[in-house]
Amino acid sequence: MKITKYLFLLSLIIFLSFLFRLFRIDQIRLTHDEMSIGYNAYSILKTAKDEWGRFLPLDFEAFGDHKLPLYIYTAVPFVYLFGLSELSVKMPSILAGVILVALIYFLTKKLLKNRNTALLSAALIAFSPATIQLSRSGLEANLALSLFTAAILTTLFYLKDKRSSIHLSILSGILFALTFYTYIAYRLLIFFIFGIIILLADSRKKIKLSLISLLTCLVFILPILPQMLGNSGTARFSQVGILNNPGIVDGINDRRSFCYLTGPKYLPKICKFIYNKPIAYSEIFIKSYLQTLSPEFLFFKGDSHIYLNNPDFAEFYIILLPFYLLGIYTAFKNRDLASKLILSIFFIAPIPAALVGEAQIVRASILILPATYLSSLGITQAFSLIKNKILFKKIFSLSLTAIFIFLTTSYLINTYYVYPQKYDENFYRLAKELVFEVEKIKNNYDLIYVSDKFADAHILFSFYGQYDPSWYQENILRKDEDSFGFSHAQTLGKIEFGSESPEALLCQTDKKILYISENRKESGGLLKEFKSFSGVHVQAELIDTSFWRHELESQGKLETSCP
C-alpha cells in the first residue's frame, strides 16, 4: 500500500478508537476514586487547593490512599470546559487511550519496520477490551501507559538511529519521570527498564545517552522524592501489598497449630521450616506473577474486579491467543533488539500485580504493550507462513477480519447497553439520582444521616452536589485514620456518616432526620427507594424518621419503640 493509504487507515483507526471510548460515557457510574479525582481537580480549579486545603500539592491525600498528582492536574482543564461530570473526569484517560493507538503504531513500525504489523498493533490497541475498558475509566494507569509508551518510543529513536540526539535522550527521561507522578506501579519498573536499555545499547555513545536519560529522569523526580520516600509514598502498598496482609500470617499460624496438635514432638520443627513468611510470600508472588501472564487471565477470564473488566469478556479476544503464543515463540527465536526489549517488558510487567497478590490489569497495565505487540507479530508470522498460497491467504485474512469485527461489535454493544446497567453497583453503590433528590429536600431536615455501609459517601455528595471547595475544606470533619491508614469523613455540614441504625435515631424528637439506608424492609417512614436498572433490587432508601414516628404513633406502637 502507498503511504497515504496507511495514513488513512491509521487515521480511521484513531477516529474509531476515540468514538468507541467516548460513546455513552455518562452511562457508567463513577467509582469513588474517580469522584475523588474529579472533585480534587474541581477544588484545584476553584481554590488552587486540594480537598484537604493544601496548596497545589504533589501528594493528594484523598481517602488516605495518597493519589499521585498528574492525572488530577490533567483533569483540571476538562473540569473547566465541561464542568464537574463523568466526561471531565474520564477525558484524560480517553485521550490517553487514543494517543496510545498512534504511539503503538509508530513504536511497532520503529521496531520492525513493517507498516502492516504496525497497523495491526494500532487496531488491537484501539479495539481490544482491556484498552477500551481502561480508557473509559478515569484511571491513572491508562495515562501512565501512554507516557511509558512514548518514553520507550523516544528511547528507540536514539538506540536505533546512527545519528542519535541528546535531545531525544532528555525527552525520554522526562517522559519516564512523568510516570512517577502518575501511577505508583510504574515506579519500580522504570528502574528495571533503564537497566534493560543500558544493556541493549550497542555503543559507548548510546550507553552515554541512556545514562543522560536516566539522570534526566532522576532530576525530574526530585520534587516528588520526599513523597516517594515518606509514609505517603508507601501508603498504598502498605494498604494492599502482600507483606502487610494479615491473612497470610494467620494462615501460617493456623498450619503450624495443626502440626503441633498432630505431632507435637517432631512435626512442629518441620512445619516451621515449611510454613513461614518468606515461603508464603514467595508462593503468592510466583502464583500471581504466572497468573498475570497466563492465557487464562488475558484471553479467557480477565480481571476479577468487575469495575475494571466486563465479566463477559477477557482482556483480549480469544481469537488472538494462538497468535499471541506464536508471537512469543517468534520473539524468542529472533533475539534481535526489538524482541529483547519487548520480552524484557513482558517479563517485568506482572511484578506490581504480583506484589499485591492478584492478577490485575491496572497494576499490570504495562503488559498491554508487549501483549499487543506479540499478538501482532504472531499474526504477521502466520501470514508469512502462507505467503505463497494467495487464495488461502485471502480467505485467512477475510476470516480473521470478520471474526475480529464480530467480537468487537459484540463487546461494544455489551459495554454500552448491558454492562453499565447490569453491574452498576460494582462501580459505586449509590446512584447520582439519590444526591439530586437529597439536594432538593435537604433544607427540610436538621440532619442527613448516611449509613457507613456506603463507603466514603461524602465524595459522592460533594461531586454531584458540586459543593463549593472552600466550604468543603472548612466543613469536612474526618475520623482518625484506621489501621490501614485510610481516613473517612465523619460529618460534612449537616450530613453525618456513621454506623447508627435508623432505629437508633428514631426517638430523637429534637431533630428532623433524613436517613439514607440500605434496603431495610422492617423500617418505616420510607420516602423513596432507589433500585437497580432492572427495578428488582433496592440499592438505597430515604427514610424520614419523623414520618416513621408518626406511623408508629398511629399504630399505637410508638411507646414500645421509644419508651
Coordinates of C-alpha atoms in Angstrom, one line a residue:
M1 CA 0.0 0.0 0.0
K2 CA 1.0 3.6 -0.6
I3 CA 1.9 5.7 2.5
T4 CA -1.3 7.8 2.0
K5 CA -3.4 4.6 2.4
Y6 CA -1.5 3.7 5.6
L7 CA -2.1 7.1 7.0
F8 CA -5.8 7.0 6.0
L9 CA -6.2 3.6 7.7
L10 CA -4.3 4.8 10.8
S11 CA -6.5 7.9 10.9
L12 CA -9.6 5.8 10.6
I13 CA -8.5 3.5 13.5
I14 CA -7.7 6.5 15.7
F15 CA -11.0 8.2 14.9
L16 CA -12.9 5.0 15.7
S17 CA -10.9 4.5 18.9
F18 CA -12.0 7.9 20.1
L19 CA -15.6 7.3 19.1
F20 CA -15.7 3.9 20.9
R21 CA -14.2 5.3 24.1
L22 CA -16.4 8.4 24.2
F23 CA -19.8 6.9 23.2
R24 CA -22.3 6.8 26.1
I25 CA -19.6 7.6 28.6
D26 CA -22.0 9.2 31.0
Q27 CA -23.9 5.9 31.3
I28 CA -21.2 4.3 33.5
R29 CA -21.3 5.1 37.2
L30 CA -18.1 6.6 38.6
T31 CA -16.2 4.8 41.3
H32 CA -15.5 6.7 44.5
D33 CA -11.8 7.0 43.3
E34 CA -12.9 8.7 40.1
M35 CA -15.2 11.0 42.0
S36 CA -12.3 11.9 44.3
I37 CA -10.1 12.6 41.3
G38 CA -12.8 14.8 39.8
Y39 CA -13.6 16.7 43.0
N40 CA -9.9 17.4 43.7
A41 CA -9.5 18.7 40.2
Y42 CA -12.5 20.9 40.8
S43 CA -11.0 22.1 44.1
I44 CA -7.7 22.9 42.4
L45 CA -9.6 24.8 39.7
K46 CA -11.6 26.9 42.2
T47 CA -9.2 27.4 45.1
A48 CA -5.8 26.1 44.0
K49 CA -6.0 23.7 46.9
D50 CA -6.9 20.1 47.3
E51 CA -9.8 18.8 49.4
W52 CA -7.5 18.9 52.5
G53 CA -6.8 22.6 51.9
R54 CA -3.2 22.1 50.7
F55 CA -1.9 24.5 48.1
L56 CA -1.1 22.8 44.7
P57 CA 0.1 19.6 46.3
L58 CA 2.1 16.8 44.7
D59 CA 0.5 14.4 47.1
F60 CA -3.3 14.2 47.2
E61 CA -4.1 12.5 50.4
A62 CA -7.8 11.9 49.4
F63 CA -9.1 8.9 51.4
G64 CA -5.6 8.3 52.8
D65 CA -4.6 6.4 49.7
H66 CA -2.4 9.4 48.6
K67 CA -3.2 9.8 44.9
L68 CA -0.5 11.0 42.5
P69 CA -0.9 14.4 41.0
L70 CA -0.5 14.2 37.2
Y71 CA -4.0 12.8 36.4
I72 CA -5.7 15.2 38.7
Y73 CA -4.0 18.2 37.2
T74 CA -4.6 16.9 33.7
A75 CA -8.3 16.8 34.6
V76 CA -8.5 20.4 35.7
P77 CA -8.9 22.0 32.2
F78 CA -11.6 19.4 31.3
V79 CA -13.4 20.3 34.5
Y80 CA -13.2 23.9 33.4
L81 CA -14.5 23.1 29.9
F82 CA -17.2 20.5 30.8
G83 CA -17.9 21.1 34.4
L84 CA -17.7 18.5 37.2
S85 CA -19.0 15.5 35.3
E86 CA -18.3 11.9 34.2
L87 CA -16.9 13.3 30.9
S88 CA -14.4 15.7 32.5
V89 CA -13.1 13.0 34.9
K90 CA -12.6 10.5 32.1
M91 CA -11.4 12.7 29.3
P92 CA -7.7 12.5 30.2
S93 CA -8.0 8.7 30.1
I94 CA -10.0 8.7 26.9
L95 CA -7.4 10.9 25.1
A96 CA -4.5 8.9 26.6
G97 CA -6.1 5.8 25.1
V98 CA -6.5 7.4 21.7
I99 CA -2.9 8.7 21.8
L100 CA -1.7 5.2 22.7
V101 CA -3.1 3.9 19.4
A102 CA -0.8 6.3 17.4
L103 CA 2.1 5.6 19.8
I104 CA 1.9 1.8 19.3
Y105 CA 1.8 2.2 15.6
F106 CA 5.0 4.2 15.5
L107 CA 6.6 2.0 18.1
T108 CA 5.9 -1.2 16.2
K109 CA 7.0 0.4 12.9
K110 CA 10.2 1.6 14.6
L111 CA 10.9 -1.9 16.0
L112 CA 10.0 -4.0 12.9
K113 CA 10.0 -1.5 10.0
N114 CA 6.8 -3.1 8.9
R115 CA 3.7 -0.9 8.4
N116 CA 1.3 -3.8 8.2
T117 CA 2.3 -5.1 11.6
A118 CA 2.2 -1.5 12.9
L119 CA -1.4 -1.1 11.7
L120 CA -2.3 -4.4 13.3
S121 CA -0.9 -3.2 16.6
A122 CA -2.8 0.0 16.3
A123 CA -6.0 -1.9 15.6
L124 CA -5.5 -4.2 18.5
I125 CA -4.9 -1.4 20.9
A126 CA -7.9 0.5 19.6
F127 CA -10.4 -2.3 19.8
S128 CA -9.3 -4.7 22.5
P129 CA -11.5 -4.9 25.6
A130 CA -8.6 -4.1 28.0
T131 CA -7.7 -0.8 26.4
I132 CA -11.3 0.3 25.8
Q133 CA -12.2 -0.5 29.4
L134 CA -9.2 1.3 30.8
S135 CA -9.8 4.3 28.6
R136 CA -13.5 4.6 29.6
S137 CA -12.4 4.8 33.2
G138 CA -10.7 7.6 35.0
L139 CA -7.6 5.6 35.8
E140 CA -4.1 7.0 36.3
A141 CA -2.7 3.8 35.0
N142 CA -4.0 4.4 31.5
L143 CA -2.3 7.9 31.3
A144 CA 0.9 6.3 32.7
L145 CA 0.8 3.6 30.0
S146 CA 0.7 6.3 27.3
L147 CA 3.6 8.2 28.8
F148 CA 5.6 5.0 29.2
T149 CA 5.0 4.0 25.6
A150 CA 6.0 7.5 24.4
A151 CA 9.2 7.2 26.5
I152 CA 10.0 3.8 25.0
L153 CA 9.4 5.1 21.5
T154 CA 11.6 8.1 22.1
T155 CA 14.3 5.8 23.6
L156 CA 14.2 3.7 20.4
F157 CA 15.0 6.7 18.3
Y158 CA 18.3 7.2 20.0
L159 CA 19.1 3.5 20.4
K160 CA 18.4 2.5 16.8
D161 CA 19.4 5.6 14.8
K162 CA 23.0 6.2 13.8
R163 CA 22.7 9.9 14.3
S164 CA 21.4 9.8 17.9
S165 CA 20.4 13.0 19.6
I166 CA 20.9 14.1 23.2
H167 CA 17.6 15.9 23.0
L168 CA 15.8 12.6 22.5
S169 CA 17.5 11.1 25.5
I170 CA 16.5 14.1 27.6
L171 CA 12.9 13.8 26.3
S172 CA 12.7 10.1 27.1
G173 CA 14.0 10.8 30.6
I174 CA 11.3 13.4 31.1
L175 CA 8.6 11.1 29.9
F176 CA 9.8 8.3 32.2
A177 CA 9.8 10.7 35.1
L178 CA 6.2 11.7 34.4
T179 CA 5.1 8.2 35.1
F180 CA 6.3 8.7 38.7
Y181 CA 3.8 11.5 39.0
T182 CA 1.0 9.4 37.5
Y183 CA 0.8 5.8 38.8
I184 CA 2.7 4.2 41.6
A185 CA 3.1 0.7 40.0
Y186 CA 5.4 2.2 37.3
R187 CA 8.0 3.5 39.7
L188 CA 9.7 0.2 40.4
L189 CA 9.5 -0.9 36.8
I190 CA 11.1 2.2 35.4
F191 CA 14.5 1.4 37.0
F192 CA 14.3 -2.1 35.6
I193 CA 13.6 -0.5 32.2
F194 CA 16.7 1.7 32.4
G195 CA 18.8 -1.3 33.3
I196 CA 17.5 -3.1 30.2
I197 CA 18.0 0.0 28.0
I198 CA 21.7 0.3 29.1
L199 CA 22.3 -3.4 28.5
L200 CA 20.7 -3.2 25.0
A201 CA 22.8 -0.1 24.0
D202 CA 25.4 -1.3 21.5
S203 CA 27.9 1.5 21.6
R204 CA 29.5 3.8 24.1
K205 CA 27.7 6.8 22.7
K206 CA 24.3 5.1 23.2
I207 CA 25.2 4.0 26.7
K208 CA 26.1 7.6 27.4
L209 CA 22.7 8.8 26.0
S210 CA 20.9 6.2 28.2
L211 CA 22.7 7.4 31.3
I212 CA 21.7 11.0 30.3
S213 CA 18.1 9.8 30.1
L214 CA 18.4 8.2 33.5
L215 CA 20.0 11.3 35.0
T216 CA 17.2 13.5 33.5
C217 CA 14.6 11.2 35.0
L218 CA 16.2 11.4 38.4
V219 CA 16.4 15.2 38.2
F220 CA 12.7 15.5 37.3
I221 CA 11.5 13.2 40.1
L222 CA 13.3 15.3 42.8
P223 CA 10.2 17.3 43.6
I224 CA 8.3 14.2 44.4
L225 CA 11.2 12.3 46.1
P226 CA 10.1 13.3 49.7
Q227 CA 6.7 11.9 49.0
M228 CA 8.2 8.7 47.5
L229 CA 10.4 8.1 50.4
G230 CA 7.9 9.1 53.1
N231 CA 4.9 7.3 54.5
S232 CA 2.6 8.7 51.9
G233 CA 4.8 7.2 49.1
T234 CA 4.4 3.7 50.6
A235 CA 0.9 4.1 51.9
R236 CA -0.8 2.4 49.0
F237 CA 1.5 -0.6 49.1
S238 CA 1.1 -0.8 52.9
Q239 CA -2.7 -1.0 52.3
V240 CA -2.8 -3.6 49.6
G241 CA 0.7 -5.3 49.5
I242 CA 1.2 -9.0 50.3
L243 CA 3.8 -8.1 53.0
N244 CA 1.1 -6.3 55.0
N245 CA -1.7 -8.9 54.5
P246 CA -2.6 -10.3 58.0
G247 CA -4.4 -13.2 56.4
I248 CA -1.1 -14.7 55.2
V249 CA 0.3 -14.7 58.8
D250 CA -2.9 -16.1 60.1
G251 CA -2.7 -18.9 57.6
I252 CA 0.9 -19.7 58.6
N253 CA 0.0 -19.8 62.3
D254 CA -3.1 -22.0 61.5
R255 CA -1.0 -24.6 59.7
R256 CA 1.7 -24.6 62.4
S257 CA -1.0 -25.1 65.1
F258 CA -2.3 -28.2 63.3
C259 CA 1.3 -29.5 63.1
Y260 CA 1.7 -29.1 66.8
L261 CA -1.6 -30.7 67.7
T262 CA -1.0 -33.6 65.3
G263 CA 2.6 -34.4 66.2
P264 CA 3.9 -32.1 69.0
K265 CA 7.3 -33.8 69.3
Y266 CA 9.0 -33.5 65.8
L267 CA 6.4 -32.2 63.3
P268 CA 6.4 -28.5 64.5
K269 CA 10.1 -28.2 63.7
I270 CA 9.5 -29.4 60.1
C271 CA 6.4 -27.3 59.7
K272 CA 8.3 -24.2 60.9
F273 CA 10.7 -24.8 58.0
I274 CA 7.9 -25.2 55.5
Y275 CA 5.3 -22.7 56.8
N276 CA 6.9 -19.3 57.2
K277 CA 6.7 -15.8 55.8
P278 CA 9.4 -16.0 53.1
I279 CA 8.0 -19.2 51.6
A280 CA 4.4 -17.9 51.9
Y281 CA 5.1 -14.6 50.3
S282 CA 7.2 -16.3 47.5
E283 CA 4.4 -18.7 46.7
I284 CA 1.8 -15.9 46.5
F285 CA 4.1 -13.7 44.4
I286 CA 5.0 -16.5 41.9
K287 CA 1.4 -17.7 41.6
S288 CA 0.2 -14.1 40.9
Y289 CA 3.1 -13.4 38.6
L290 CA 2.3 -16.5 36.4
Q291 CA -1.4 -15.9 36.6
T292 CA -1.0 -12.4 35.2
L293 CA 1.0 -13.8 32.2
S294 CA -1.4 -16.7 31.7
P295 CA -3.8 -17.1 28.7
E296 CA -6.5 -17.7 31.3
F297 CA -6.2 -14.2 32.6
L298 CA -5.5 -12.4 29.3
F299 CA -7.8 -14.4 26.9
F300 CA -10.4 -16.4 28.9
K301 CA -11.4 -14.7 32.2
G302 CA -9.8 -11.3 32.5
D303 CA -9.7 -9.2 35.7
S304 CA -11.9 -10.4 38.6
H305 CA -12.8 -6.8 39.5
I306 CA -15.9 -6.1 37.6
Y307 CA -15.4 -2.3 37.6
L308 CA -12.1 -3.0 35.7
N309 CA -13.3 -5.7 33.3
N310 CA -16.6 -6.7 31.7
P311 CA -17.1 -10.3 33.1
D312 CA -18.5 -11.4 29.7
F313 CA -15.1 -10.8 28.1
A314 CA -11.4 -11.2 28.9
E315 CA -8.7 -8.6 28.4
F316 CA -8.1 -9.6 24.7
Y317 CA -10.3 -11.6 22.3
I318 CA -9.7 -15.3 22.4
I319 CA -9.1 -15.4 18.7
L320 CA -5.7 -13.8 19.3
L321 CA -4.5 -16.5 21.7
P322 CA -2.7 -18.6 19.0
F323 CA -1.1 -15.6 17.5
Y324 CA 0.0 -14.4 21.0
L325 CA 1.7 -17.7 21.6
L326 CA 3.2 -17.7 18.1
G327 CA 4.5 -14.1 18.7
I328 CA 6.2 -15.1 21.9
Y329 CA 7.9 -18.0 20.1
T330 CA 8.9 -15.8 17.2
A331 CA 10.4 -13.1 19.6
F332 CA 12.4 -15.8 21.4
K333 CA 13.6 -17.1 18.1
N334 CA 14.6 -13.8 16.6
R335 CA 16.6 -12.4 19.6
D336 CA 17.0 -9.0 17.9
L337 CA 16.8 -5.6 19.7
A338 CA 13.0 -5.4 19.2
S339 CA 12.5 -8.9 20.6
K340 CA 14.8 -8.4 23.6
L341 CA 13.2 -5.1 24.5
I342 CA 9.6 -6.3 24.2
L343 CA 10.3 -9.6 26.0
S344 CA 12.0 -7.7 28.8
I345 CA 9.0 -5.5 29.3
F346 CA 6.8 -8.6 29.0
F347 CA 8.5 -10.4 31.9
I348 CA 8.8 -7.4 34.3
A349 CA 5.2 -6.2 33.7
P350 CA 3.5 -8.5 36.2
I351 CA 5.7 -7.6 39.1
P352 CA 3.4 -4.8 40.6
A353 CA 0.4 -7.1 40.4
A354 CA 2.3 -10.0 41.9
L355 CA 3.5 -7.8 44.9
V356 CA -0.2 -7.3 45.7
G357 CA -1.0 -11.0 45.3
E358 CA -3.5 -11.0 42.4
A359 CA -3.6 -10.7 38.7
Q360 CA -5.0 -7.2 38.0
I361 CA -4.9 -5.4 34.6
V362 CA -4.5 -1.9 36.1
R363 CA -1.4 -2.8 38.1
A364 CA -0.1 -4.8 35.2
S365 CA -1.1 -2.3 32.6
I366 CA 2.4 -2.2 31.0
L367 CA 1.7 -5.8 29.9
I368 CA -0.8 -4.4 27.4
L369 CA 2.1 -3.1 25.3
P370 CA 4.1 -6.3 24.8
A371 CA 0.9 -8.5 24.6
T372 CA -0.4 -6.3 21.8
Y373 CA 3.0 -6.3 20.0
L374 CA 3.4 -10.1 20.3
S375 CA -0.1 -10.7 19.1
S376 CA 0.5 -8.5 16.0
L377 CA 3.9 -10.2 15.5
G378 CA 2.2 -13.6 15.6
I379 CA -0.4 -12.6 13.0
T380 CA 2.4 -11.3 10.7
Q381 CA 4.3 -14.5 11.2
A382 CA 1.2 -16.6 10.4
F383 CA 0.8 -14.7 7.2
S384 CA 4.4 -15.1 6.2
L385 CA 4.0 -18.9 6.5
I386 CA 1.3 -18.9 3.9
K387 CA 2.7 -16.1 1.7
N388 CA 2.8 -18.4 -1.4
K389 CA -0.8 -19.5 -1.1
I390 CA -2.6 -16.5 -2.4
L391 CA -6.2 -17.8 -2.2
F392 CA -5.7 -19.3 1.3
K393 CA -4.1 -16.1 2.4
K394 CA -7.1 -14.1 1.3
I395 CA -9.5 -16.5 3.0
F396 CA -7.5 -16.4 6.2
S397 CA -7.3 -12.6 6.1
L398 CA -11.0 -12.1 5.5
S399 CA -12.0 -14.8 8.1
L400 CA -9.8 -13.2 10.8
T401 CA -11.1 -9.7 10.0
A402 CA -14.7 -10.9 10.1
I403 CA -14.2 -12.7 13.4
F404 CA -12.5 -9.7 14.9
I405 CA -15.2 -7.3 13.7
F406 CA -17.9 -9.6 15.1
L407 CA -16.2 -9.9 18.5
T408 CA -15.6 -6.1 18.7
T409 CA -19.2 -5.4 17.8
S410 CA -20.4 -7.9 20.4
Y411 CA -18.1 -6.3 23.0
L412 CA -19.1 -2.8 22.2
I413 CA -22.9 -3.5 22.4
N414 CA -22.4 -5.3 25.7
T415 CA -20.2 -2.5 27.0
Y416 CA -22.6 0.3 26.0
Y417 CA -26.0 -1.2 26.8
V418 CA -25.6 -4.2 29.2
Y419 CA -22.5 -3.8 31.3
P420 CA -23.3 -0.3 32.8
Q421 CA -26.7 -1.3 34.0
K422 CA -26.2 -4.9 34.9
Y423 CA -23.1 -4.2 37.1
D424 CA -23.8 -0.6 38.2
E425 CA -23.3 -1.5 41.9
N426 CA -19.8 -2.6 41.2
F427 CA -18.8 1.0 40.5
Y428 CA -20.5 2.8 43.4
R429 CA -23.5 1.5 45.3
L430 CA -25.3 4.8 45.4
A431 CA -26.7 6.4 42.2
K432 CA -26.2 10.1 41.5
E433 CA -30.0 10.5 41.3
L434 CA -30.1 10.0 45.1
V435 CA -27.9 13.0 45.5
F436 CA -30.1 15.1 43.3
E437 CA -33.1 14.0 45.3
V438 CA -31.5 14.8 48.7
E439 CA -30.3 18.2 47.4
K440 CA -33.9 19.1 46.6
I441 CA -35.2 18.3 50.1
K442 CA -32.2 18.7 52.4
N443 CA -33.4 22.1 53.7
N444 CA -36.3 20.4 55.3
Y445 CA -34.1 18.5 57.7
D446 CA -31.8 19.2 60.5
L447 CA -29.6 16.1 59.9
I448 CA -29.0 13.9 57.0
Y449 CA -27.5 10.6 58.2
V450 CA -25.8 8.3 55.8
S451 CA -25.1 4.7 56.7
D452 CA -21.4 3.8 56.6
K453 CA -22.4 0.8 54.5
F454 CA -21.9 3.3 51.7
A455 CA -18.2 3.8 51.8
D456 CA -16.9 7.4 51.5
A457 CA -20.3 8.7 50.5
H458 CA -19.1 12.2 51.3
I459 CA -17.3 12.3 47.9
L460 CA -20.5 11.3 46.1
F461 CA -22.4 14.2 47.6
S462 CA -19.5 16.6 47.0
F463 CA -19.1 15.6 43.4
Y464 CA -22.7 15.5 42.2
G465 CA -23.8 18.2 44.6
Q466 CA -20.9 20.3 43.3
Y467 CA -20.2 21.6 46.8
D468 CA -18.1 24.7 46.9
P469 CA -14.5 23.6 47.6
S470 CA -13.9 26.5 50.0
W471 CA -17.0 25.5 52.0
Y472 CA -16.0 21.8 51.8
Q473 CA -12.5 22.5 53.2
E474 CA -13.9 24.4 56.2
N475 CA -16.8 22.0 57.0
I476 CA -15.4 18.5 56.5
L477 CA -14.7 16.6 59.7
R478 CA -12.8 13.4 59.4
K479 CA -12.4 10.4 61.8
D480 CA -8.9 9.3 62.9
E481 CA -7.0 7.1 60.5
D482 CA -8.0 3.4 60.6
S483 CA -5.4 0.6 60.9
F484 CA -4.8 0.6 57.1
G485 CA -4.2 4.4 57.0
F486 CA -7.5 5.3 55.4
S487 CA -9.3 8.5 56.5
H488 CA -13.1 8.6 56.4
A489 CA -15.4 11.5 56.7
Q490 CA -17.5 11.9 59.9
T491 CA -19.5 15.0 59.0
L492 CA -19.8 17.3 56.1
G493 CA -22.1 20.2 57.0
K494 CA -25.4 18.7 58.1
I495 CA -24.5 15.3 56.6
E496 CA -23.3 12.8 59.1
F497 CA -21.7 9.4 58.2
G498 CA -21.8 6.5 60.7
S499 CA -22.9 3.1 61.8
E500 CA -26.1 4.1 63.7
S501 CA -29.2 2.2 62.6
P502 CA -32.4 4.2 61.7
E503 CA -34.0 2.7 64.9
A504 CA -31.3 4.4 67.0
L505 CA -32.2 7.8 65.6
L506 CA -36.0 7.2 65.6
C507 CA -36.6 8.6 69.0
Q508 CA -34.6 11.9 68.6
T509 CA -37.6 14.2 68.6
D510 CA -35.5 17.4 68.7
K511 CA -34.2 16.8 65.2
K512 CA -35.8 16.2 61.8
I513 CA -33.7 13.4 60.4
L514 CA -33.4 12.0 56.8
Y515 CA -31.7 8.6 57.0
I516 CA -30.0 7.1 53.9
S517 CA -30.1 3.4 54.3
E518 CA -29.6 0.1 52.6
N519 CA -32.8 -1.9 51.9
R520 CA -34.4 -2.3 55.3
K521 CA -37.8 -3.9 54.9
E522 CA -38.6 -3.6 58.6
S523 CA -38.2 0.2 58.6
G524 CA -41.0 2.7 58.2
G525 CA -41.0 6.3 57.1
L526 CA -40.0 5.4 53.6
L527 CA -39.8 8.4 51.3
K528 CA -38.2 6.9 48.2
E529 CA -36.5 3.8 47.0
F530 CA -33.6 3.7 44.6
K531 CA -33.5 0.5 42.6
S532 CA -31.1 -1.2 40.2
F533 CA -31.7 -0.8 36.5
S534 CA -33.8 -4.0 36.4
G535 CA -36.1 -2.5 39.1
V536 CA -35.8 -5.6 41.2
H537 CA -33.0 -4.9 43.7
V538 CA -33.3 -2.0 46.1
Q539 CA -29.9 -0.2 46.4
A540 CA -30.9 2.5 48.9
E541 CA -33.8 4.1 50.8
L542 CA -34.6 7.5 52.0
I543 CA -36.2 7.3 55.5
D544 CA -37.8 10.2 57.3
T545 CA -37.7 9.4 61.0
S546 CA -40.5 11.9 61.8
F547 CA -42.8 10.2 59.4
W548 CA -41.8 6.8 60.9
R549 CA -42.6 8.1 64.4
H550 CA -46.0 9.3 63.1
E551 CA -46.7 5.9 61.6
L552 CA -45.8 4.1 64.8
E553 CA -47.9 6.5 66.8
S554 CA -51.0 6.0 64.6
Q555 CA -50.5 2.2 65.1
G556 CA -50.1 2.5 68.8
K557 CA -46.5 1.2 68.7
L558 CA -44.5 4.3 69.4
E559 CA -44.3 3.7 73.2
T560 CA -42.8 0.3 72.5
S561 CA -40.3 1.7 70.1
C562 CA -39.5 4.8 72.1
P563 CA -40.0 4.1 75.8

